[in-house]
Coordinates of C-alpha atoms and ligand atoms in Angstrom, one line a residue:
Chain A
M1 CA -5.3 -25.1 12.6
R2 CA -1.7 -25.0 11.6
L3 CA 1.0 -22.9 13.1
P4 CA 2.3 -20.0 11.0
G5 CA 5.7 -20.4 9.4
P6 CA 7.9 -17.7 7.8
A7 CA 6.2 -15.1 5.7
L8 CA 6.2 -15.6 2.0
R9 CA 8.0 -12.3 1.5
Q10 CA 10.9 -13.7 3.5
V11 CA 11.0 -16.8 1.3
L12 CA 10.9 -14.5 -1.7
G13 CA 14.0 -12.7 -0.6
E14 CA 15.9 -15.9 0.2
T15 CA 15.0 -17.5 -3.1
L16 CA 15.9 -14.5 -5.2
S17 CA 19.2 -14.2 -3.4
E18 CA 20.0 -17.8 -4.1
L19 CA 19.0 -17.6 -7.7
A20 CA 21.0 -14.4 -8.3
G21 CA 24.0 -16.2 -6.8
K22 CA 23.6 -18.9 -9.5
D23 CA 22.6 -16.9 -12.5
P24 CA 24.3 -13.6 -13.3
K25 CA 21.4 -12.6 -15.5
I26 CA 19.0 -12.2 -12.7
V27 CA 18.5 -8.6 -11.5
V28 CA 16.0 -7.5 -8.8
L29 CA 14.4 -4.0 -9.1
D30 CA 13.0 -2.3 -6.1
G31 CA 10.6 0.6 -5.8
D32 CA 11.9 1.9 -2.5
V33 CA 10.1 -0.8 -0.5
G34 CA 12.8 -3.5 -0.2
S35 CA 12.6 -3.3 3.6
S36 CA 9.0 -4.5 3.3
T37 CA 8.9 -6.8 0.3
G38 CA 11.7 -9.1 1.3
G39 CA 13.8 -7.7 -1.6
A40 CA 16.4 -6.2 0.7
A41 CA 17.9 -9.7 1.2
V42 CA 19.1 -9.5 -2.3
E43 CA 20.9 -6.2 -1.7
T44 CA 22.7 -7.8 1.2
A45 CA 23.7 -10.9 -0.8
H46 CA 24.4 -9.4 -4.2
P47 CA 24.4 -5.6 -4.0
E48 CA 25.4 -5.2 -7.7
R49 CA 22.3 -7.1 -8.8
Y50 CA 19.9 -5.1 -6.7
L51 CA 18.7 -2.1 -8.6
Q52 CA 17.0 0.6 -6.6
T53 CA 14.8 2.6 -8.9
G54 CA 13.2 4.7 -6.2
I55 CA 9.5 5.6 -5.8
G56 CA 8.5 5.5 -9.5
E57 CA 6.8 2.4 -10.5
Q58 CA 6.0 3.0 -14.2
N59 CA 9.6 3.9 -14.7
M60 CA 10.8 0.8 -12.9
V61 CA 8.7 -1.6 -15.0
A62 CA 9.8 0.2 -18.2
M63 CA 13.4 -0.1 -17.1
A64 CA 12.9 -3.8 -16.5
A65 CA 11.7 -4.2 -20.1
G66 CA 14.8 -2.5 -21.3
L67 CA 17.0 -4.8 -19.1
A68 CA 15.3 -7.8 -20.5
T69 CA 16.1 -6.9 -24.1
V70 CA 19.8 -6.9 -23.3
G71 CA 19.7 -10.3 -21.8
F72 CA 18.9 -9.8 -18.1
V73 CA 16.1 -11.6 -16.3
P74 CA 14.4 -8.9 -14.2
F75 CA 12.3 -9.4 -11.1
I76 CA 10.3 -6.4 -10.1
T77 CA 9.5 -6.1 -6.4
T78 CA 7.1 -3.6 -5.0
F79 CA 3.6 -3.7 -3.5
A80 CA 0.9 -5.4 -5.7
C81 CA -1.2 -2.2 -5.8
F82 CA 1.6 0.0 -7.2
A83 CA 3.2 -2.7 -9.4
V84 CA -0.1 -3.3 -11.2
A85 CA -2.2 -0.2 -10.9
R86 CA 0.5 2.4 -11.1
A87 CA 2.6 0.8 -13.8
L88 CA 0.0 -0.8 -15.9
D89 CA 0.8 0.9 -19.2
S90 CA 4.5 0.0 -18.8
I91 CA 3.4 -3.6 -18.2
R92 CA 0.9 -3.7 -21.1
V93 CA 3.0 -2.0 -23.8
L94 CA 6.6 -2.9 -22.8
V95 CA 6.3 -6.2 -21.0
A96 CA 3.1 -8.0 -22.1
Q97 CA 2.9 -7.0 -25.7
P98 CA 6.6 -7.8 -26.5
G99 CA 6.3 -10.9 -24.3
L100 CA 9.5 -10.1 -22.5
P101 CA 10.7 -12.3 -19.6
V102 CA 10.0 -9.9 -16.8
T103 CA 8.5 -11.2 -13.5
I104 CA 6.5 -8.7 -11.6
V105 CA 6.2 -9.6 -7.9
G106 CA 3.2 -8.0 -6.3
G107 CA 4.0 -7.9 -2.6
Y108 CA 1.5 -7.1 0.2
A109 CA -1.1 -8.8 -2.0
G110 CA -4.7 -9.0 -0.9
L111 CA -6.4 -7.8 2.2
L112 CA -3.6 -8.0 4.8
T113 CA -1.3 -5.1 4.1
G114 CA -0.1 -4.1 7.5
M115 CA -3.1 -1.9 8.3
T116 CA -2.3 0.5 5.5
G117 CA -5.9 0.5 4.2
K118 CA -7.6 0.8 0.9
T119 CA -4.9 2.6 -1.1
H120 CA -2.5 -0.3 -0.5
Q121 CA -5.1 -3.1 -0.8
I122 CA -5.7 -4.1 -4.4
F123 CA -8.4 -6.7 -5.0
N124 CA -8.3 -6.8 -8.7
D125 CA -4.7 -7.3 -9.6
V126 CA -5.3 -10.9 -10.6
A127 CA -8.3 -9.8 -12.7
I128 CA -6.2 -7.1 -14.4
M129 CA -3.1 -9.2 -15.0
R130 CA -5.0 -12.2 -16.3
S131 CA -6.7 -10.1 -18.8
L132 CA -3.4 -9.3 -20.5
A133 CA -2.5 -11.7 -23.3
S134 CA 0.8 -13.5 -22.8
M135 CA 0.8 -12.9 -19.0
T136 CA 1.3 -15.9 -16.6
V137 CA -0.4 -15.2 -13.2
I138 CA 0.4 -17.1 -10.1
A139 CA -0.5 -16.9 -6.4
P140 CA 1.4 -19.4 -4.2
A141 CA -0.1 -20.7 -1.0
D142 CA 2.8 -21.4 1.2
Q143 CA 6.6 -21.4 1.7
I144 CA 7.4 -24.5 -0.2
E145 CA 5.3 -23.5 -3.2
T146 CA 6.6 -19.9 -3.2
R147 CA 10.2 -21.1 -3.5
Q148 CA 9.3 -23.3 -6.4
V149 CA 7.2 -20.7 -8.1
I150 CA 10.1 -18.2 -8.0
E151 CA 12.6 -20.8 -9.3
R152 CA 10.2 -21.7 -12.1
L153 CA 9.6 -18.1 -13.1
A154 CA 13.3 -17.4 -13.3
A155 CA 13.4 -19.9 -16.2
L156 CA 10.1 -18.8 -17.8
D157 CA 10.5 -17.2 -21.2
G158 CA 7.8 -14.7 -20.9
P159 CA 6.1 -12.2 -18.7
A160 CA 4.7 -13.2 -15.3
Y161 CA 2.9 -11.8 -12.3
V162 CA 3.1 -13.4 -8.9
Q163 CA 1.4 -12.4 -5.7
I164 CA 3.3 -12.5 -2.5
T165 CA 1.6 -11.9 0.9
R166 CA 3.0 -10.0 3.9
E167 CA 2.0 -12.0 6.9
P168 CA 3.5 -15.2 8.4
S169 CA 1.7 -18.0 6.7
S170 CA 0.8 -21.6 7.5
A171 CA 2.2 -24.5 5.4
I172 CA 0.1 -27.0 3.4
F173 CA 2.7 -28.6 1.3
D174 CA 5.7 -30.8 2.2
E175 CA 9.1 -31.1 0.5
D176 CA 7.8 -33.7 -1.9
Y177 CA 5.4 -31.3 -3.5
R178 CA 6.2 -30.3 -7.1
F179 CA 4.8 -27.1 -8.4
E180 CA 4.1 -26.8 -12.1
V181 CA 3.0 -23.7 -14.0
G182 CA -0.6 -24.2 -15.1
R183 CA -1.4 -27.2 -12.9
A184 CA -4.0 -27.2 -10.1
V185 CA -3.7 -29.7 -7.2
T186 CA -6.3 -31.4 -5.0
V187 CA -5.2 -30.7 -1.5
R188 CA -8.2 -32.3 0.1
H189 CA -10.7 -34.9 -1.1
G190 CA -14.4 -34.7 -0.5
H191 CA -17.7 -35.6 -2.2
D192 CA -20.4 -33.0 -1.4
L193 CA -18.9 -30.0 -3.1
V194 CA -15.6 -28.6 -4.5
L195 CA -13.9 -25.6 -3.1
I196 CA -11.5 -23.9 -5.4
S197 CA -9.0 -21.4 -4.1
T198 CA -5.7 -19.8 -4.8
G199 CA -2.8 -18.1 -2.9
V200 CA -2.7 -18.1 0.8
Q201 CA -6.4 -18.1 0.9
T202 CA -6.1 -21.8 0.2
T203 CA -4.7 -22.4 3.6
R204 CA -7.8 -20.9 5.2
V205 CA -10.1 -22.8 2.8
V206 CA -8.4 -26.1 3.9
D207 CA -9.2 -25.1 7.5
A208 CA -12.8 -24.2 6.4
A209 CA -13.1 -27.7 4.9
E210 CA -12.2 -29.1 8.2
L211 CA -14.8 -27.1 10.0
L212 CA -17.4 -28.2 7.4
A213 CA -16.4 -31.9 8.0
E214 CA -17.2 -31.4 11.6
R215 CA -20.7 -30.3 10.5
G216 CA -21.1 -33.3 8.2
V217 CA -20.2 -31.7 4.9
S218 CA -17.5 -33.3 2.9
A219 CA -15.7 -30.7 0.8
A220 CA -12.9 -31.3 -1.7
V221 CA -10.3 -28.5 -2.0
L222 CA -8.7 -27.7 -5.3
H223 CA -5.7 -25.3 -5.1
C224 CA -5.2 -23.3 -8.2
P225 CA -1.8 -21.5 -7.9
T226 CA -1.7 -20.6 -11.6
I227 CA -4.7 -18.5 -12.4
K228 CA -3.4 -18.0 -15.9
P229 CA -3.1 -20.3 -17.8
I230 CA -5.8 -21.9 -15.8
D231 CA -5.8 -25.7 -15.5
E232 CA -9.0 -26.4 -17.5
T233 CA -8.6 -30.2 -17.3
S234 CA -8.4 -30.3 -13.5
L235 CA -11.3 -27.8 -13.2
V236 CA -13.6 -29.8 -15.4
E237 CA -12.6 -33.1 -13.8
A238 CA -13.2 -31.7 -10.3
A239 CA -16.5 -30.1 -11.3
L240 CA -18.0 -33.1 -13.2
G241 CA -20.2 -35.0 -10.8
A242 CA -20.0 -32.2 -8.1
E243 CA -23.2 -30.7 -6.8
L244 CA -21.6 -27.3 -6.3
V245 CA -18.4 -25.5 -7.1
V246 CA -17.4 -22.6 -4.8
T247 CA -14.4 -20.4 -5.6
V248 CA -12.9 -18.5 -2.6
E249 CA -10.2 -15.8 -3.0
E250 CA -8.6 -12.9 -1.2
Q251 CA -9.6 -10.8 -4.2
S252 CA -12.7 -9.2 -5.7
V253 CA -15.4 -11.7 -6.9
L254 CA -15.2 -9.9 -10.2
G255 CA -12.8 -11.3 -12.7
G256 CA -10.2 -13.1 -10.6
L257 CA -10.0 -16.8 -9.9
G258 CA -13.8 -16.9 -9.7
G259 CA -14.1 -15.3 -13.0
A260 CA -11.6 -17.7 -14.6
V261 CA -13.3 -20.7 -13.1
A262 CA -16.7 -19.5 -14.1
E263 CA -15.5 -18.9 -17.7
V264 CA -14.2 -22.5 -18.0
L265 CA -17.1 -24.2 -16.3
A266 CA -19.7 -22.2 -18.2
D267 CA -18.3 -23.6 -21.4
K268 CA -17.5 -27.1 -20.2
A269 CA -19.5 -28.4 -17.3
L270 CA -23.0 -28.3 -15.9
V271 CA -22.6 -27.3 -12.3
P272 CA -23.6 -24.3 -10.3
V273 CA -20.6 -22.0 -9.6
K274 CA -20.6 -19.6 -6.7
R275 CA -17.9 -17.1 -6.0
L276 CA -16.8 -16.0 -2.5
G277 CA -14.3 -13.2 -2.0
I278 CA -14.4 -9.5 -1.7
Q279 CA -17.7 -8.1 -2.8
D280 CA -16.9 -5.4 -5.3
C281 CA -15.8 -2.9 -2.6
Y282 CA -12.7 -1.3 -1.3
G283 CA -10.9 -2.3 1.8
E284 CA -9.8 -0.5 5.0
S285 CA -7.2 -0.5 7.8
G286 CA -7.6 -2.9 10.7
P287 CA -5.9 -5.8 12.4
N288 CA -5.7 -8.9 10.3
E289 CA -8.1 -11.1 12.2
A290 CA -10.7 -8.3 12.2
L291 CA -10.3 -7.8 8.4
L292 CA -10.6 -11.5 7.7
E293 CA -13.8 -11.6 9.7
K294 CA -15.4 -8.5 8.2
Y295 CA -14.5 -9.4 4.7
R296 CA -15.6 -13.0 5.4
L297 CA -12.3 -14.7 4.4
S298 CA -11.5 -16.4 7.7
A299 CA -11.9 -20.2 7.8
A300 CA -15.0 -19.8 10.0
R301 CA -16.7 -17.3 7.8
V302 CA -15.9 -19.3 4.6
A303 CA -17.4 -22.4 6.2
D304 CA -20.5 -20.5 7.2
D305 CA -21.0 -19.1 3.7
V306 CA -20.4 -22.4 2.0
E307 CA -23.0 -24.0 4.2
Q308 CA -25.4 -21.3 3.3
L309 CA -24.8 -21.8 -0.4
L310 CA -25.3 -25.5 -0.1
S311 CA -28.6 -25.1 1.6
T312 CA -29.7 -22.7 -1.1
I313 CA -28.8 -25.3 -3.7
H314 CA -30.6 -28.0 -1.8
S315 CA -33.8 -26.0 -1.5
R316 CA -33.9 -25.3 -5.3
N317 CA -36.5 -27.3 -7.0
E318 CA -35.1 -30.3 -8.9
P319 CA -37.3 -30.1 -12.0
A320 CA -35.7 -26.8 -13.1
I321 CA -32.3 -28.4 -13.0
E322 CA -33.5 -31.4 -14.9
R323 CA -35.0 -29.2 -17.6
S324 CA -31.8 -27.2 -18.1
R325 CA -29.9 -30.5 -18.5
L326 CA -32.2 -31.5 -21.3
D327 CA -32.0 -28.0 -22.9
D328 CA -28.3 -28.3 -23.3
D329 CA -28.6 -31.4 -25.5
Chain B
M1 CA -9.8 31.7 10.2
S2 CA -6.3 31.1 11.3
A3 CA -5.9 30.8 15.0
S4 CA -3.4 33.2 16.4
V5 CA -1.3 31.3 18.8
E6 CA 1.9 32.4 20.5
E7 CA 5.1 30.8 19.6
A8 CA 5.5 29.1 22.9
D9 CA 2.1 27.6 22.6
L10 CA 3.0 26.3 19.1
R11 CA 5.9 24.4 20.7
T12 CA 3.6 22.9 23.3
L13 CA 1.2 21.9 20.6
A14 CA 3.9 20.3 18.6
C15 CA 4.9 18.3 21.7
D16 CA 1.3 17.3 22.2
A17 CA 1.1 16.2 18.6
R18 CA 4.3 14.1 18.8
E19 CA 3.1 12.5 22.0
T20 CA -0.3 11.6 20.3
V21 CA 1.5 10.3 17.2
L22 CA 3.7 8.0 19.3
R23 CA 0.8 6.7 21.5
A24 CA -1.5 6.1 18.5
V25 CA 1.1 4.1 16.5
A26 CA 2.1 2.1 19.6
N27 CA -1.6 1.4 20.4
A28 CA -2.5 0.4 16.8
R29 CA 0.7 -1.7 16.5
G30 CA 0.9 -0.2 13.0
G31 CA 1.4 2.9 11.0
H32 CA 4.5 5.1 10.4
L33 CA 6.6 7.2 12.7
G34 CA 9.7 8.8 11.0
G35 CA 7.7 10.8 8.4
P36 CA 4.9 11.8 10.8
L37 CA 7.4 13.1 13.4
S38 CA 9.3 15.1 10.8
A39 CA 6.1 16.7 9.5
V40 CA 4.6 17.7 12.9
D41 CA 6.1 21.2 13.1
L42 CA 5.1 22.0 9.6
L43 CA 1.6 20.8 10.2
I44 CA 1.3 22.8 13.5
A45 CA 2.5 26.0 11.7
L46 CA 0.0 25.4 8.9
Y47 CA -3.0 24.5 11.0
F48 CA -2.4 27.1 13.8
G49 CA -0.8 29.9 11.9
V50 CA -1.5 29.9 8.2
L51 CA -4.5 27.9 6.9
R52 CA -7.8 29.7 6.7
I53 CA -10.1 27.0 7.9
R54 CA -13.2 26.4 10.1
P55 CA -12.8 23.2 12.1
E56 CA -16.4 23.4 13.1
E57 CA -17.4 23.7 9.4
P58 CA -14.9 21.4 7.7
T59 CA -16.6 21.8 4.3
W60 CA -16.7 25.6 4.3
P61 CA -16.4 26.3 0.6
E62 CA -13.9 29.2 0.9
R63 CA -11.5 27.3 3.2
D64 CA -7.9 26.9 2.2
R65 CA -7.3 23.3 0.9
F66 CA -4.7 21.1 2.4
V67 CA -3.6 17.8 0.8
L68 CA -1.2 15.5 2.6
S69 CA 0.4 14.0 -0.4
K70 CA 2.8 12.0 1.8
G71 CA -0.3 10.2 3.0
H72 CA 1.6 7.7 5.2
S73 CA 2.1 10.6 7.7
S74 CA -1.7 10.6 8.3
V75 CA -1.3 10.0 12.0
A76 CA 0.5 13.4 12.4
L77 CA -2.3 15.1 10.4
Y78 CA -4.9 13.5 12.6
A79 CA -3.2 14.6 15.8
V80 CA -2.9 18.2 14.6
M81 CA -6.5 18.2 13.3
A82 CA -7.7 16.9 16.7
L83 CA -5.7 19.6 18.5
R84 CA -7.1 22.2 16.2
G85 CA -10.6 21.1 17.1
Y86 CA -11.8 19.0 14.2
F87 CA -12.6 16.0 16.5
P88 CA -11.7 14.9 20.1
L89 CA -8.1 14.1 20.7
E90 CA -9.1 10.7 22.1
E91 CA -10.3 9.7 18.7
V92 CA -6.7 9.6 17.5
M93 CA -6.4 6.4 19.5
T94 CA -8.8 4.7 17.0
F95 CA -6.1 5.2 14.3
D96 CA -5.9 2.1 12.1
A97 CA -8.7 0.3 14.0
I98 CA -11.3 -1.4 11.9
N99 CA -14.3 0.8 11.0
S100 CA -12.3 3.9 12.2
R101 CA -12.5 7.3 10.4
L102 CA -8.8 7.5 10.9
Q103 CA -7.5 5.2 8.3
G104 CA -3.9 4.2 7.8
H105 CA -3.8 6.7 4.9
P106 CA -6.1 9.7 4.7
D107 CA -9.5 8.7 3.3
M108 CA -11.7 11.7 2.4
T109 CA -14.8 9.5 2.3
A110 CA -14.3 8.6 6.0
L111 CA -13.2 11.8 7.7
P112 CA -14.6 15.4 7.1
G113 CA -11.8 17.9 6.8
L114 CA -9.6 15.8 4.5
D115 CA -9.5 17.5 1.1
M116 CA -8.1 14.5 -0.8
S117 CA -7.5 10.7 -0.3
T118 CA -3.9 10.0 -0.5
G119 CA -1.4 7.1 0.1
S120 CA -0.2 6.4 -3.4
L121 CA 2.8 8.7 -3.5
G122 CA 2.9 11.5 -6.0
L123 CA -0.8 11.6 -6.7
G124 CA -1.9 14.0 -4.0
F125 CA 0.4 16.7 -5.4
S126 CA -1.2 16.4 -8.9
A127 CA -4.7 16.5 -7.3
G128 CA -3.5 19.7 -5.5
V129 CA -2.6 21.2 -8.9
G130 CA -6.1 20.4 -10.1
I131 CA -7.7 22.0 -7.0
A132 CA -5.6 25.1 -7.5
L133 CA -6.4 25.3 -11.2
G134 CA -10.1 24.8 -10.4
A135 CA -9.9 27.7 -7.9
Q136 CA -8.3 29.9 -10.6
L137 CA -11.1 29.0 -13.1
K138 CA -13.9 29.7 -10.6
G139 CA -12.3 32.8 -9.3
S140 CA -12.1 31.5 -5.7
G141 CA -9.7 33.1 -3.4
F142 CA -8.5 30.2 -1.4
T143 CA -4.9 28.8 -1.4
T144 CA -4.1 25.1 -1.9
F145 CA -1.3 23.7 0.2
V146 CA 0.2 20.3 -0.6
M147 CA 2.8 18.5 1.6
L148 CA 5.2 16.1 -0.1
G149 CA 8.1 14.0 1.1
D150 CA 11.5 14.3 -0.5
G151 CA 11.3 10.6 -1.4
E152 CA 7.9 11.2 -2.9
C153 CA 9.6 13.7 -5.3
N154 CA 11.1 10.5 -7.0
E155 CA 7.7 10.1 -8.6
G156 CA 7.2 11.2 -12.1
T157 CA 3.8 12.6 -11.5
V158 CA 5.2 15.2 -9.2
W159 CA 7.2 16.7 -12.1
E160 CA 4.4 16.2 -14.5
G161 CA 2.3 18.3 -12.2
A162 CA 5.0 20.8 -11.6
H163 CA 5.2 21.6 -15.3
V164 CA 1.4 22.2 -15.5
A165 CA 1.3 24.4 -12.3
H166 CA 4.0 26.6 -13.8
R167 CA 2.4 26.7 -17.2
Y168 CA -0.9 28.0 -15.6
R169 CA 1.0 30.3 -13.2
L170 CA -0.8 28.8 -10.2
D171 CA 0.3 31.3 -7.6
N172 CA -2.6 30.0 -5.4
L173 CA -0.7 26.8 -5.0
V174 CA 2.0 26.1 -2.3
A175 CA 3.9 22.9 -2.2
V176 CA 5.7 22.1 1.1
V177 CA 8.4 19.5 0.9
D178 CA 9.3 17.8 4.1
Q179 CA 13.0 17.3 3.2
N180 CA 14.1 14.9 5.9
G181 CA 16.8 13.4 3.7
L182 CA 15.5 9.8 3.9
Q183 CA 12.8 7.9 2.2
Q184 CA 11.7 4.3 3.0
F185 CA 14.7 2.3 1.8
G186 CA 16.5 4.6 -0.6
W187 CA 20.0 4.2 -2.1
L188 CA 22.7 2.8 0.0
D189 CA 25.7 5.2 0.1
P190 CA 28.5 2.7 0.8
S191 CA 30.9 5.5 2.0
T192 CA 28.6 6.7 4.8
G193 CA 26.3 3.7 5.2
R194 CA 23.3 6.0 5.0
R195 CA 20.4 5.3 2.8
V196 CA 19.5 8.4 0.9
P197 CA 17.3 9.9 -1.9
P198 CA 18.9 10.5 -5.3
Y199 CA 19.2 14.2 -4.5
V200 CA 20.8 15.6 -1.4
G201 CA 21.0 19.0 0.2
A202 CA 20.3 21.9 -2.2
E203 CA 19.9 19.7 -5.2
L204 CA 16.2 19.2 -4.5
A205 CA 15.4 22.9 -4.3
D206 CA 17.4 23.4 -7.4
R207 CA 15.2 21.0 -9.3
W208 CA 12.0 22.9 -8.3
R209 CA 13.7 26.2 -9.3
A210 CA 14.6 24.6 -12.7
F211 CA 10.8 23.9 -13.2
G212 CA 10.0 27.6 -12.8
W213 CA 8.8 27.5 -9.2
R214 CA 9.4 30.2 -6.7
V215 CA 11.5 28.4 -4.0
L216 CA 11.6 29.4 -0.3
E217 CA 13.9 27.4 2.0
A218 CA 13.1 27.0 5.6
D219 CA 14.0 25.2 8.8
G220 CA 11.1 22.8 9.1
H221 CA 11.3 22.6 12.9
D222 CA 11.7 26.3 13.7
L223 CA 8.2 27.4 14.9
R224 CA 9.5 31.0 15.3
T225 CA 10.0 31.4 11.6
L226 CA 7.8 28.8 9.9
P227 CA 4.5 30.6 10.1
A228 CA 6.0 33.7 8.4
V229 CA 7.7 31.6 5.6
L230 CA 4.4 29.8 4.9
Q231 CA 2.5 33.0 5.0
D232 CA 5.0 34.5 2.5
A233 CA 4.5 31.4 0.3
R234 CA 0.8 32.1 -0.1
E235 CA 1.4 35.7 -1.3
G236 CA 0.9 35.3 -5.1
S237 CA 3.8 36.2 -7.3
G238 CA 2.8 34.9 -10.7
A239 CA 4.3 31.5 -10.1
P240 CA 3.6 28.5 -7.8
T241 CA 5.7 28.4 -4.7
V242 CA 7.4 25.5 -3.0
V243 CA 8.7 25.7 0.6
V244 CA 11.6 23.3 0.8
A245 CA 11.8 22.6 4.5
R246 CA 14.8 20.9 6.0
T247 CA 13.7 18.5 8.6
V248 CA 14.9 15.5 10.6
K249 CA 13.1 12.1 10.1
G250 CA 11.9 10.9 13.5
K251 CA 12.3 14.5 15.0
G252 CA 11.8 14.7 18.7
V253 CA 12.9 11.2 19.7
S254 CA 16.7 10.9 19.8
F255 CA 16.9 7.2 18.9
M256 CA 14.5 7.6 16.0
E257 CA 16.1 10.7 14.5
G258 CA 17.8 10.1 11.1
D259 CA 17.3 6.3 11.3
Y260 CA 15.5 5.1 8.2
S261 CA 14.5 1.9 10.0
W262 CA 11.9 3.9 12.0
H263 CA 10.0 4.7 8.8
S264 CA 7.2 2.4 9.8
R265 CA 8.4 0.5 12.9
V266 CA 6.2 0.1 16.0
P267 CA 7.9 1.0 19.3
T268 CA 8.0 -1.5 22.1
S269 CA 6.5 -0.4 25.4
D270 CA 10.0 0.4 26.7
E271 CA 10.8 2.4 23.6
L272 CA 7.5 4.2 23.8
A273 CA 8.2 5.2 27.5
R274 CA 11.6 6.5 26.6
A275 CA 10.2 8.4 23.6
L276 CA 7.5 10.0 25.6
G277 CA 10.0 10.9 28.3
E278 CA 12.1 12.8 25.7
I279 CA 9.0 14.6 24.4
D280 CA 8.2 15.6 28.0
V281 CA 11.6 17.1 28.6
T282 CA 11.3 19.1 25.4
R283 CA 7.9 20.3 26.5
R284 CA 9.4 21.6 29.8
T285 CA 12.6 23.1 28.4
P286 CA 12.2 26.7 27.2
E287 CA 13.6 27.2 23.7
R288 CA 17.2 28.6 23.6
V289 CA 17.3 31.8 21.7
P290 CA 20.3 31.6 19.4
Ligands
TPP1 C1 3.3 5.0 -5.3 C2 3.8 4.5 -4.0 N1 4.9 3.8 -4.0 C3 5.5 3.3 -2.9 C4 4.9 3.6 -1.7 C5 5.4 3.0 -0.4 N2 6.0 4.1 0.5 C6 5.4 4.6 1.5 S1 6.2 5.8 2.3 C7 7.5 5.6 1.2 C8 8.7 6.5 1.4 C9 8.4 7.9 1.3 O1 9.5 8.7 1.5 P1 9.3 10.3 1.7 O2 8.4 10.8 0.7 O3 10.7 10.9 1.8 O4 8.5 10.3 3.1 P2 9.1 10.5 4.6 O5 10.6 10.2 4.6 O6 8.8 11.9 5.0 O7 8.3 9.5 5.4 C10 7.3 4.6 0.3 C11 8.2 4.1 -0.7 C12 3.7 4.4 -1.7 N3 3.0 4.7 -0.6 N4 3.2 4.9 -2.9

């Protein structure tokens, strides 16, 4: 297992500060949580470009829309739960529908929210945001990717949502890596099945693939940082010839990455798709390790669950699959 | 029924609550401190002097309702509820642990005695307006108390609810604002270097007044006067009442007082020892009569 590096929220603050230094159009809006999201770094570097809007998320997003119409490039920084759930109508009507270049950064994304519990854990922000037409949705996996995602979004001419996690996070990419909006990347090759993941969960899925290799299972890992627009070509390519596709995400199994992959593969490829993630329930407080275990997102639990899914597939009777293949013609 | 406790005992209870808050946060390695410590005396006054409740029967239908809208101060509420007899004091040490009833933010599905789940600021207040309106519709005699932070009053929902409570003349509703003059990060005032809410001093009380509320102002740490003010607040007068209580964020621990960075910091073992030492001194020092 890899050693953790700086938290993505720290990278976010550094990258936004640099970008604001280069481009006077960039403004960062904070909903009174800059000390948590990493946004505070921008206040230190460029106080005049750091707009404190207080605890009032729907107002903050609406203000960002206004700023965008007069030529600014606003980044909204607050917790994912409040950015999406509290401000949704501002996002829908003022950002997504007009297609304004506002980037909403959802901090403390996923399960690990500093023990705050279910009110602060949102598991369907990806599902919600990807259901908005015109919205780009991205979940970076590590420090290198986060920096590039933020740089790319500053130049994107349209609305975007990006998840940023709280905890120190291990690295999977090196300096040569090039992030592109809408492109998935194979981060591990394998021939027994394909694991598809996104965000920081990809780092745990890579570890899970290593554990599976020790047990004689060869799993490829496809990292899908952009959940919308999803990389259909890479998904279909990876799925063709695979015996099983398993999506794994630090999100609800309803409507997120798993939903996006299932939608594509249902149309395009003949392969069973299984979805691992949070099982349509709410979260709770607890230490990180305990939460990852209980909600089955640690590398060990993912490896166990994938093995279980594989054995289920293997014990299925072959003729049924053959018949369905014929039916499709 | 409200427990009648002597003033001196209230002070001791407040020290016990602060000690429990500090130990629980240090033990969990998570949670908040500044806001819980500023709210302790208000919670003690409410739970031991004002609220009509039955800790042994937490769902008693005629109980007064209490909503901690500033839900991040949960650990203070847990400490005070435990002292009041809802559950053993030791249980507070399970705060933030996995599978615990004492969640980071109050979860009414986990712990009996919580009248609303909170944590998303501004919403608990509106829920309280709904509870009070429901009581009025049903003809129930209980009073609904809601505690908010001054930072929380940034939220639009607070003022949306304030209009409605005034419109329905909900004099069975009492809002208590823990005005400690800090929020999480706030606005940097370059002249003082302090990070403050957008309204200071009397400006916040004036806003509530402008919304048609009856406003009572109080020292949020004076346990000699708080029970009477809160008692007065519940005496219906045709309008909802807000008690704007001046407090100090981090109250009781000198190096946390008035420092925004203690909003949600976890003390080191050394800091914990120093903090507990200060609480102990307070516990043993009789209050000076001014
Ligand atoms: C809707 C929402 N936005 C942001 C937060 C994050 N948050 C938690 S506490 C806090 C500051 C609250 O300040 P205040 O109400 O003054 O509380 P206190 O100073 O008493 O702790 C913030 C911004 C939240 N819990 N809910």
